[in-house]
């Protein structure tokens, strides 16, 4: 393992819950519906996170269980049954229905797995009903995707055919581009999970080689492994270097000739390194503090330090899977502080003490930190932006350069008015 110092802390947290990932999951699988079984707080969160979606009839819904509905457990189950049936009558195009649990105590008491099982019996295969938890007690926002994918795995068929399985939601255009590159290198059978239609699930087995596109799929990769798939060890595809190594690892797993790999990837790498130059000028030697939220923090820190010259003060992550993160951890500079978990007050104190030039954090912390004069970047924006792959390295750097430029401009204005 690298010379990174792996530390842990627990305490009050300030992160979004797993319900947030519904926003990108329902975009990915338009034939799926996410029914949040939760309170008005959950409804509010999901609607504000989804922004414009509330003006059209969204493909995710919120079953709001009022207290009177929850007077007895039987009532809550009945109410949920009624909401689902009503929904499926109105929306016959729904192929997969996810019942998503949340954290109000009334909801925790409902056995969603049993509700799903009963509904599956009644619906007799016309719609598949699954369940997982998006609760803020159990999940941070990207872990919602891990839960949804894990729920889909038992529905995947068995096949020992050789295939490359890209696992994790990517923007469709980015994914198309990556698949084209793999095909040019000679990898033929490439599938994605989650697929673009919830019913189009790939079959898996001994010939499946899994290449993770996102670092927050611990449970999913564990279960794919249990089904016989091999996990390709690689850094995550953020930045030119990371994406290059990611693609090279896949090529190696499929015994693709090195010269072929170089012919396809080297021109891209050179172009991308050149495109990064102007951003390096802005980012070089700037101090960066990453607060834990998305689990993208470690690969991002690796990219921003190695390819953009930023100095890492602390790299927070809500959860650390050491095995999965090993290739990224090994590339971090010696003695980088990696902090798993959160004690938000202590972490904010360390931010104030270390005076970073940029803080990557959740939306809830960004405003107060900005008010104290810090430049911030919302980690949630990174999950919604097409940042994966060699080609996207400059766009990824731009996301971090922008708040620094804005801050500089503001300071200049303030100085000229002084
Ligand atoms: Fe809040 Fe929990 Fe609902 Fe998430 S699941 S919005 S944390 S009440």
GROMACS .gro file of C-alpha atoms and ligand atoms in nm:
model
  426
    1UNK     CA    1   0.000   0.000   0.000
    2UNK     CA    2   0.109   0.361  -0.048
    3UNK     CA    3   0.255   0.590   0.209
    4UNK     CA    4  -0.091   0.745   0.260
    5UNK     CA    5  -0.190   0.770   0.624
    6UNK     CA    6  -0.525   0.597   0.658
    7UNK     CA    7  -0.719   0.745   0.950
    8UNK     CA    8  -1.074   0.710   1.073
    9UNK     CA    9  -1.314   0.931   1.265
   10UNK     CA   10  -1.678   0.917   1.361
   11UNK     CA   11  -1.920   1.178   1.480
   12UNK     CA   12  -2.185   1.408   1.336
   13UNK     CA   13  -2.208   1.384   0.958
   14UNK     CA   14  -2.321   1.629   0.697
   15UNK     CA   15  -2.389   1.436   0.377
   16UNK     CA   16  -2.678   1.366   0.144
   17UNK     CA   17  -2.858   1.034   0.176
   18UNK     CA   18  -2.879   0.754  -0.081
   19UNK     CA   19  -3.211   0.880  -0.217
   20UNK     CA   20  -3.015   1.133  -0.421
   21UNK     CA   21  -2.880   0.868  -0.657
   22UNK     CA   22  -3.232   0.808  -0.786
   23UNK     CA   23  -3.180   1.125  -0.988
   24UNK     CA   24  -2.915   0.968  -1.212
   25UNK     CA   25  -3.047   0.612  -1.193
   26UNK     CA   26  -3.386   0.701  -1.336
   27UNK     CA   27  -3.221   0.891  -1.618
   28UNK     CA   28  -3.019   0.583  -1.693
   29UNK     CA   29  -3.313   0.338  -1.690
   30UNK     CA   30  -3.619   0.524  -1.816
   31UNK     CA   31  -3.836   0.211  -1.789
   32UNK     CA   32  -3.775   0.186  -1.414
   33UNK     CA   33  -3.967   0.371  -1.145
   34UNK     CA   34  -3.835   0.458  -0.801
   35UNK     CA   35  -4.102   0.482  -0.539
   36UNK     CA   36  -3.964   0.648  -0.230
   37UNK     CA   37  -4.138   0.529   0.081
   38UNK     CA   38  -4.069   0.820   0.305
   39UNK     CA   39  -4.172   1.142   0.471
   40UNK     CA   40  -4.226   1.488   0.329
   41UNK     CA   41  -3.858   1.562   0.394
   42UNK     CA   42  -3.765   1.282   0.153
   43UNK     CA   43  -4.012   1.413  -0.106
   44UNK     CA   44  -3.863   1.758  -0.073
   45UNK     CA   45  -3.506   1.632  -0.105
   46UNK     CA   46  -3.573   1.425  -0.411
   47UNK     CA   47  -3.765   1.701  -0.583
   48UNK     CA   48  -3.508   1.968  -0.518
   49UNK     CA   49  -3.221   1.737  -0.616
   50UNK     CA   50  -3.402   1.656  -0.938
   51UNK     CA   51  -3.464   2.022  -1.020
   52UNK     CA   52  -3.663   2.051  -1.342
   53UNK     CA   53  -3.801   1.699  -1.320
   54UNK     CA   54  -4.084   1.807  -1.095
   55UNK     CA   55  -4.251   1.993  -1.383
   56UNK     CA   56  -4.302   1.680  -1.587
   57UNK     CA   57  -4.446   1.372  -1.423
   58UNK     CA   58  -4.129   1.228  -1.283
   59UNK     CA   59  -4.038   0.863  -1.316
   60UNK     CA   60  -3.966   0.843  -0.950
   61UNK     CA   61  -4.241   0.901  -0.703
   62UNK     CA   62  -4.279   0.947  -0.335
   63UNK     CA   63  -4.529   0.757  -0.133
   64UNK     CA   64  -4.589   0.987   0.157
   65UNK     CA   65  -4.706   0.790   0.451
   66UNK     CA   66  -4.893   1.022   0.683
   67UNK     CA   67  -4.891   0.943   1.051
   68UNK     CA   68  -5.254   0.830   1.048
   69UNK     CA   69  -5.163   0.571   0.782
   70UNK     CA   70  -4.899   0.440   1.011
   71UNK     CA   71  -5.113   0.391   1.317
   72UNK     CA   72  -5.068   0.016   1.273
   73UNK     CA   73  -4.820  -0.174   1.062
   74UNK     CA   74  -5.092  -0.360   0.869
   75UNK     CA   75  -5.229  -0.025   0.758
   76UNK     CA   76  -4.891   0.092   0.634
   77UNK     CA   77  -4.848  -0.223   0.425
   78UNK     CA   78  -5.198  -0.185   0.285
   79UNK     CA   79  -5.145   0.180   0.205
   80UNK     CA   80  -4.825   0.096   0.021
   81UNK     CA   81  -4.997  -0.182  -0.175
   82UNK     CA   82  -5.270   0.060  -0.274
   83UNK     CA   83  -5.022   0.330  -0.385
   84UNK     CA   84  -4.829   0.077  -0.597
   85UNK     CA   85  -5.137  -0.064  -0.768
   86UNK     CA   86  -5.266   0.281  -0.842
   87UNK     CA   87  -4.931   0.380  -0.986
   88UNK     CA   88  -4.900   0.072  -1.207
   89UNK     CA   89  -5.248   0.125  -1.346
   90UNK     CA   90  -5.161   0.480  -1.443
   91UNK     CA   91  -4.814   0.394  -1.573
   92UNK     CA   92  -4.825   0.065  -1.763
   93UNK     CA   93  -4.485   0.138  -1.919
   94UNK     CA   94  -4.308   0.074  -1.588
   95UNK     CA   95  -4.106  -0.248  -1.612
   96UNK     CA   96  -3.914  -0.241  -1.285
   97UNK     CA   97  -4.036  -0.083  -0.968
   98UNK     CA   98  -3.791  -0.006  -0.692
   99UNK     CA   99  -3.937   0.049  -0.346
  100UNK     CA  100  -3.682   0.273  -0.182
  101UNK     CA  101  -3.670   0.282   0.196
  102UNK     CA  102  -3.584   0.592   0.397
  103UNK     CA  103  -3.508   0.675   0.759
  104UNK     CA  104  -3.823   0.795   0.938
  105UNK     CA  105  -3.888   0.544   1.215
  106UNK     CA  106  -4.234   0.457   1.077
  107UNK     CA  107  -4.076   0.354   0.748
  108UNK     CA  108  -3.802   0.147   0.910
  109UNK     CA  109  -4.078  -0.063   1.065
  110UNK     CA  110  -4.217  -0.156   0.723
  111UNK     CA  111  -4.071  -0.475   0.579
  112UNK     CA  112  -4.018  -0.355   0.222
  113UNK     CA  113  -3.871  -0.689   0.113
  114UNK     CA  114  -4.195  -0.859   0.214
  115UNK     CA  115  -4.407  -0.593   0.040
  116UNK     CA  116  -4.200  -0.644  -0.277
  117UNK     CA  117  -4.233  -1.021  -0.254
  118UNK     CA  118  -4.611  -1.004  -0.215
  119UNK     CA  119  -4.645  -0.760  -0.502
  120UNK     CA  120  -4.431  -0.982  -0.724
  121UNK     CA  121  -4.666  -1.272  -0.653
  122UNK     CA  122  -4.970  -1.063  -0.736
  123UNK     CA  123  -4.823  -0.905  -1.048
  124UNK     CA  124  -4.697  -1.238  -1.184
  125UNK     CA  125  -4.396  -1.102  -1.367
  126UNK     CA  126  -4.564  -0.812  -1.553
  127UNK     CA  127  -4.355  -0.572  -1.342
  128UNK     CA  128  -4.059  -0.667  -1.126
  129UNK     CA  129  -4.070  -0.515  -0.781
  130UNK     CA  130  -3.741  -0.472  -0.595
  131UNK     CA  131  -3.642  -0.291  -0.280
  132UNK     CA  132  -3.339  -0.125  -0.131
  133UNK     CA  133  -3.258   0.140   0.124
  134UNK     CA  134  -3.172   0.503   0.052
  135UNK     CA  135  -3.193   0.593   0.418
  136UNK     CA  136  -2.963   0.863   0.546
  137UNK     CA  137  -2.880   0.647   0.847
  138UNK     CA  138  -2.742   0.369   0.630
  139UNK     CA  139  -2.624   0.540   0.314
  140UNK     CA  140  -2.446   0.841   0.176
  141UNK     CA  141  -2.568   0.965  -0.157
  142UNK     CA  142  -2.370   0.755  -0.400
  143UNK     CA  143  -2.434   0.437  -0.198
  144UNK     CA  144  -2.793   0.450  -0.321
  145UNK     CA  145  -2.666   0.327  -0.658
  146UNK     CA  146  -2.483   0.042  -0.486
  147UNK     CA  147  -2.812  -0.062  -0.322
  148UNK     CA  148  -3.014  -0.042  -0.646
  149UNK     CA  149  -2.760  -0.245  -0.844
  150UNK     CA  150  -2.730  -0.503  -0.570
  151UNK     CA  151  -3.108  -0.548  -0.584
  152UNK     CA  152  -3.087  -0.616  -0.959
  153UNK     CA  153  -2.810  -0.879  -0.943
  154UNK     CA  154  -3.035  -1.175  -0.849
  155UNK     CA  155  -3.233  -1.107  -1.170
  156UNK     CA  156  -2.923  -1.146  -1.390
  157UNK     CA  157  -2.897  -1.471  -1.584
  158UNK     CA  158  -2.602  -1.709  -1.590
  159UNK     CA  159  -2.350  -1.711  -1.874
  160UNK     CA  160  -1.986  -1.816  -1.891
  161UNK     CA  161  -1.929  -1.629  -2.214
  162UNK     CA  162  -1.622  -1.399  -2.217
  163UNK     CA  163  -1.731  -1.039  -2.176
  164UNK     CA  164  -1.621  -0.705  -2.041
  165UNK     CA  165  -1.880  -0.568  -1.800
  166UNK     CA  166  -1.865  -0.195  -1.727
  167UNK     CA  167  -2.024  -0.146  -1.387
  168UNK     CA  168  -2.159   0.188  -1.263
  169UNK     CA  169  -2.372   0.460  -1.420
  170UNK     CA  170  -2.193   0.680  -1.671
  171UNK     CA  171  -2.332   0.949  -1.898
  172UNK     CA  172  -2.444   0.762  -2.212
  173UNK     CA  173  -2.222   0.967  -2.444
  174UNK     CA  174  -1.914   0.902  -2.228
  175UNK     CA  175  -1.993   0.534  -2.215
  176UNK     CA  176  -2.039   0.512  -2.594
  177UNK     CA  177  -1.699   0.673  -2.641
  178UNK     CA  178  -1.529   0.433  -2.398
  179UNK     CA  179  -1.693   0.130  -2.558
  180UNK     CA  180  -1.573   0.244  -2.901
  181UNK     CA  181  -1.217   0.268  -2.770
  182UNK     CA  182  -1.233  -0.080  -2.617
  183UNK     CA  183  -1.368  -0.213  -2.945
  184UNK     CA  184  -1.085  -0.047  -3.137
  185UNK     CA  185  -0.842  -0.229  -2.907
  186UNK     CA  186  -1.012  -0.557  -2.997
  187UNK     CA  187  -1.242  -0.623  -2.699
  188UNK     CA  188  -1.562  -0.741  -2.860
  189UNK     CA  189  -1.827  -0.837  -2.611
  190UNK     CA  190  -1.892  -0.531  -2.393
  191UNK     CA  191  -2.197  -0.490  -2.169
  192UNK     CA  192  -2.303  -0.235  -1.911
  193UNK     CA  193  -2.456  -0.260  -1.570
  194UNK     CA  194  -2.689  -0.087  -1.503
  195UNK     CA  195  -2.814  -0.128  -1.859
  196UNK     CA  196  -3.004   0.148  -2.040
  197UNK     CA  197  -3.330  -0.048  -2.005
  198UNK     CA  198  -3.393  -0.214  -1.671
  199UNK     CA  199  -3.510  -0.533  -1.842
  200UNK     CA  200  -3.198  -0.560  -2.056
  201UNK     CA  201  -2.983  -0.708  -1.780
  202UNK     CA  202  -2.663  -0.880  -1.889
  203UNK     CA  203  -2.604  -1.244  -1.791
  204UNK     CA  204  -2.294  -1.305  -1.582
  205UNK     CA  205  -2.060  -1.583  -1.482
  206UNK     CA  206  -1.703  -1.713  -1.501
  207UNK     CA  207  -1.614  -1.540  -1.829
  208UNK     CA  208  -1.723  -1.197  -1.701
  209UNK     CA  209  -1.450  -0.945  -1.631
  210UNK     CA  210  -1.580  -0.649  -1.436
  211UNK     CA  211  -1.436  -0.303  -1.485
  212UNK     CA  212  -1.578  -0.064  -1.226
  213UNK     CA  213  -1.646   0.287  -1.352
  214UNK     CA  214  -1.742   0.426  -1.009
  215UNK     CA  215  -1.573   0.379  -0.673
  216UNK     CA  216  -1.887   0.351  -0.462
  217UNK     CA  217  -2.005   0.004  -0.563
  218UNK     CA  218  -1.854  -0.209  -0.288
  219UNK     CA  219  -2.154  -0.439  -0.236
  220UNK     CA  220  -2.226  -0.470  -0.607
  221UNK     CA  221  -1.873  -0.580  -0.690
  222UNK     CA  222  -1.874  -0.824  -0.399
  223UNK     CA  223  -2.190  -0.989  -0.528
  224UNK     CA  224  -2.069  -0.997  -0.886
  225UNK     CA  225  -1.758  -1.172  -0.760
  226UNK     CA  226  -1.979  -1.425  -0.579
  227UNK     CA  227  -2.148  -1.493  -0.911
  228UNK     CA  228  -1.811  -1.590  -1.061
  229UNK     CA  229  -1.706  -1.261  -1.221
  230UNK     CA  230  -1.346  -1.141  -1.202
  231UNK     CA  231  -1.286  -0.783  -1.090
  232UNK     CA  232  -1.017  -0.605  -1.291
  233UNK     CA  233  -0.784  -0.418  -1.059
  234UNK     CA  234  -0.730  -0.062  -1.180
  235UNK     CA  235  -0.739   0.300  -1.067
  236UNK     CA  236  -1.074   0.468  -1.143
  237UNK     CA  237  -1.112   0.641  -1.481
  238UNK     CA  238  -1.074   1.000  -1.364
  239UNK     CA  239  -0.804   1.211  -1.526
  240UNK     CA  240  -0.583   1.120  -1.820
  241UNK     CA  241  -0.344   0.901  -1.621
  242UNK     CA  242  -0.612   0.716  -1.423
  243UNK     CA  243  -0.831   0.656  -1.730
  244UNK     CA  244  -0.529   0.542  -1.930
  245UNK     CA  245  -0.431   0.290  -1.661
  246UNK     CA  246  -0.796   0.183  -1.632
  247UNK     CA  247  -0.819   0.107  -2.003
  248UNK     CA  248  -0.477  -0.059  -2.007
  249UNK     CA  249  -0.578  -0.290  -1.720
  250UNK     CA  250  -0.886  -0.404  -1.915
  251UNK     CA  251  -0.674  -0.460  -2.226
  252UNK     CA  252  -0.431  -0.668  -2.021
  253UNK     CA  253  -0.714  -0.879  -1.876
  254UNK     CA  254  -0.817  -0.959  -2.235
  255UNK     CA  255  -0.452  -1.021  -2.343
  256UNK     CA  256  -0.461  -0.743  -2.601
  257UNK     CA  257  -0.127  -0.676  -2.766
  258UNK     CA  258   0.057  -0.380  -2.608
  259UNK     CA  259   0.131  -0.214  -2.942
  260UNK     CA  260  -0.238  -0.213  -3.031
  261UNK     CA  261  -0.323  -0.054  -2.696
  262UNK     CA  262  -0.056   0.212  -2.743
  263UNK     CA  263  -0.169   0.289  -3.097
  264UNK     CA  264  -0.523   0.353  -2.977
  265UNK     CA  265  -0.450   0.529  -2.649
  266UNK     CA  266  -0.124   0.722  -2.689
  267UNK     CA  267  -0.257   0.994  -2.923
  268UNK     CA  268  -0.547   1.050  -2.682
  269UNK     CA  269  -0.314   1.068  -2.387
  270UNK     CA  270  -0.088   1.324  -2.552
  271UNK     CA  271  -0.383   1.539  -2.657
  272UNK     CA  272  -0.532   1.523  -2.311
  273UNK     CA  273  -0.205   1.611  -2.136
  274UNK     CA  274  -0.174   1.914  -2.361
  275UNK     CA  275  -0.530   2.023  -2.290
  276UNK     CA  276  -0.453   2.005  -1.918
  277UNK     CA  277  -0.162   2.253  -1.937
  278UNK     CA  278  -0.362   2.577  -1.895
  279UNK     CA  279  -0.545   2.432  -1.595
  280UNK     CA  280  -0.222   2.324  -1.434
  281UNK     CA  281  -0.116   2.688  -1.428
  282UNK     CA  282  -0.421   2.774  -1.219
  283UNK     CA  283  -0.422   2.466  -0.996
  284UNK     CA  284  -0.052   2.408  -0.934
  285UNK     CA  285   0.054   2.436  -0.568
  286UNK     CA  286  -0.298   2.528  -0.456
  287UNK     CA  287  -0.400   2.362  -0.130
  288UNK     CA  288  -0.696   2.124  -0.155
  289UNK     CA  289  -0.915   1.986   0.124
  290UNK     CA  290  -1.169   1.719   0.033
  291UNK     CA  291  -1.451   1.660   0.280
  292UNK     CA  292  -1.612   1.316   0.267
  293UNK     CA  293  -1.925   1.277   0.059
  294UNK     CA  294  -1.922   1.094  -0.275
  295UNK     CA  295  -1.643   0.833  -0.241
  296UNK     CA  296  -1.496   0.991  -0.554
  297UNK     CA  297  -1.254   1.181  -0.330
  298UNK     CA  298  -0.953   0.948  -0.349
  299UNK     CA  299  -0.937   0.915  -0.729
  300UNK     CA  300  -1.002   1.290  -0.757
  301UNK     CA  301  -0.720   1.366  -0.513
  302UNK     CA  302  -0.491   1.139  -0.712
  303UNK     CA  303  -0.575   1.324  -1.034
  304UNK     CA  304  -0.554   1.673  -0.888
  305UNK     CA  305  -0.221   1.612  -0.716
  306UNK     CA  306  -0.041   1.408  -0.980
  307UNK     CA  307  -0.172   1.568  -1.297
  308UNK     CA  308  -0.256   1.920  -1.182
  309UNK     CA  309   0.006   1.977  -0.911
  310UNK     CA  310  -0.238   2.054  -0.628
  311UNK     CA  311  -0.124   2.003  -0.269
  312UNK     CA  312  -0.346   1.771  -0.067
  313UNK     CA  313  -0.425   1.884   0.286
  314UNK     CA  314  -0.671   1.605   0.369
  315UNK     CA  315  -0.868   1.357   0.163
  316UNK     CA  316  -1.197   1.262   0.331
  317UNK     CA  317  -1.409   0.970   0.222
  318UNK     CA  318  -1.734   0.853   0.381
  319UNK     CA  319  -1.627   0.491   0.343
  320UNK     CA  320  -1.300   0.329   0.243
  321UNK     CA  321  -1.280  -0.008   0.074
  322UNK     CA  322  -0.905  -0.057   0.092
  323UNK     CA  323  -0.893  -0.339  -0.159
  324UNK     CA  324  -1.096  -0.158  -0.423
  325UNK     CA  325  -0.908   0.168  -0.367
  326UNK     CA  326  -0.562   0.013  -0.357
  327UNK     CA  327  -0.452   0.117  -0.708
  328UNK     CA  328  -0.560   0.478  -0.643
  329UNK     CA  329  -0.417   0.488  -0.291
  330UNK     CA  330  -0.082   0.366  -0.422
  331UNK     CA  331  -0.063   0.664  -0.653
  332UNK     CA  332  -0.124   0.927  -0.384
  333UNK     CA  333   0.178   1.128  -0.269
  334UNK     CA  334   0.365   0.997   0.038
  335UNK     CA  335   0.198   1.081   0.370
  336UNK     CA  336  -0.132   1.200   0.223
  337UNK     CA  337  -0.389   1.207   0.503
  338UNK     CA  338  -0.689   0.996   0.405
  339UNK     CA  339  -0.971   1.029   0.657
  340UNK     CA  340  -1.250   0.774   0.651
  341UNK     CA  341  -1.580   0.878   0.810
  342UNK     CA  342  -1.667   1.218   0.947
  343UNK     CA  343  -1.683   1.432   1.252
  344UNK     CA  344  -1.802   1.741   1.076
  345UNK     CA  345  -1.709   1.990   1.350
  346UNK     CA  346  -1.354   1.860   1.385
  347UNK     CA  347  -1.314   1.849   1.011
  348UNK     CA  348  -1.431   2.210   0.973
  349UNK     CA  349  -1.183   2.312   1.242
  350UNK     CA  350  -0.905   2.149   1.042
  351UNK     CA  351  -1.026   2.332   0.730
  352UNK     CA  352  -1.005   2.664   0.916
  353UNK     CA  353  -0.661   2.585   1.057
  354UNK     CA  354  -0.511   2.479   0.726
  355UNK     CA  355  -0.648   2.760   0.506
  356UNK     CA  356  -0.691   2.554   0.187
  357UNK     CA  357  -0.737   2.735  -0.144
  358UNK     CA  358  -1.022   2.502  -0.235
  359UNK     CA  359  -1.260   2.282  -0.036
  360UNK     CA  360  -1.459   2.004  -0.203
  361UNK     CA  361  -1.771   1.943   0.005
  362UNK     CA  362  -2.144   1.884   0.018
  363UNK     CA  363  -2.393   2.158  -0.066
  364UNK     CA  364  -2.486   2.204   0.299
  365UNK     CA  365  -2.132   2.301   0.396
  366UNK     CA  366  -2.043   2.504   0.088
  367UNK     CA  367  -2.244   2.817   0.173
  368UNK     CA  368  -2.113   2.863   0.528
  369UNK     CA  369  -1.757   2.799   0.408
  370UNK     CA  370  -1.796   3.048   0.123
  371UNK     CA  371  -1.923   3.302   0.376
  372UNK     CA  372  -1.600   3.248   0.570
  373UNK     CA  373  -1.402   3.327   0.255
  374UNK     CA  374  -1.320   2.976   0.129
  375UNK     CA  375  -1.356   2.868  -0.234
  376UNK     CA  376  -1.568   2.555  -0.257
  377UNK     CA  377  -1.670   2.293  -0.507
  378UNK     CA  378  -1.987   2.087  -0.457
  379UNK     CA  379  -1.907   1.720  -0.472
  380UNK     CA  380  -2.255   1.643  -0.604
  381UNK     CA  381  -2.171   1.833  -0.923
  382UNK     CA  382  -1.899   1.579  -0.996
  383UNK     CA  383  -2.150   1.296  -0.995
  384UNK     CA  384  -2.369   1.473  -1.249
  385UNK     CA  385  -2.089   1.578  -1.485
  386UNK     CA  386  -1.937   1.369  -1.765
  387UNK     CA  387  -1.590   1.345  -1.610
  388UNK     CA  388  -1.474   0.992  -1.692
  389UNK     CA  389  -1.215   0.899  -1.951
  390UNK     CA  390  -0.889   1.028  -2.097
  391UNK     CA  391  -1.075   1.282  -2.313
  392UNK     CA  392  -1.254   1.439  -2.018
  393UNK     CA  393  -0.946   1.521  -1.807
  394UNK     CA  394  -0.937   1.890  -1.903
  395UNK     CA  395  -1.312   1.927  -1.838
  396UNK     CA  396  -1.260   1.770  -1.498
  397UNK     CA  397  -0.974   2.010  -1.419
  398UNK     CA  398  -1.193   2.300  -1.534
  399UNK     CA  399  -1.450   2.213  -1.265
  400UNK     CA  400  -1.184   2.284  -1.000
  401UNK     CA  401  -1.021   2.577  -1.175
  402UNK     CA  402  -1.351   2.766  -1.207
  403UNK     CA  403  -1.411   2.839  -0.837
  404UNK     CA  404  -1.046   2.943  -0.797
  405UNK     CA  405  -1.071   3.185  -1.088
  406UNK     CA  406  -1.396   3.326  -0.950
  407UNK     CA  407  -1.238   3.372  -0.610
  408UNK     CA  408  -0.940   3.551  -0.761
  409UNK     CA  409  -1.166   3.785  -0.957
  410UNK     CA  410  -1.367   3.864  -0.646
  411UNK     CA  411  -1.052   3.943  -0.452
  412UNK     CA  412  -0.931   4.172  -0.730
  413UNK     CA  413  -1.263   4.357  -0.729
  414UNK     CA  414  -1.251   4.394  -0.354
  415UNK     CA  415  -0.896   4.528  -0.374
  416UNK     CA  416  -0.986   4.781  -0.644
  417UNK     CA  417  -1.270   4.910  -0.425
  418UNK     CA  418  -1.051   4.932  -0.117
  419LIG    FE1  419  -3.386   1.281   0.504
  419LIG    FE2  420  -3.371   1.023   0.567
  419LIG    FE3  421  -3.549   1.103   0.386
  419LIG    FE4  422  -3.289   1.105   0.327
  419LIG     S1  423  -3.411   0.925   0.371
  419LIG     S2  424  -3.436   1.271   0.286
  419LIG     S3  425  -3.197   1.161   0.523
  419LIG     S4  426  -3.548   1.162   0.603
   0.00000   0.00000   0.00000
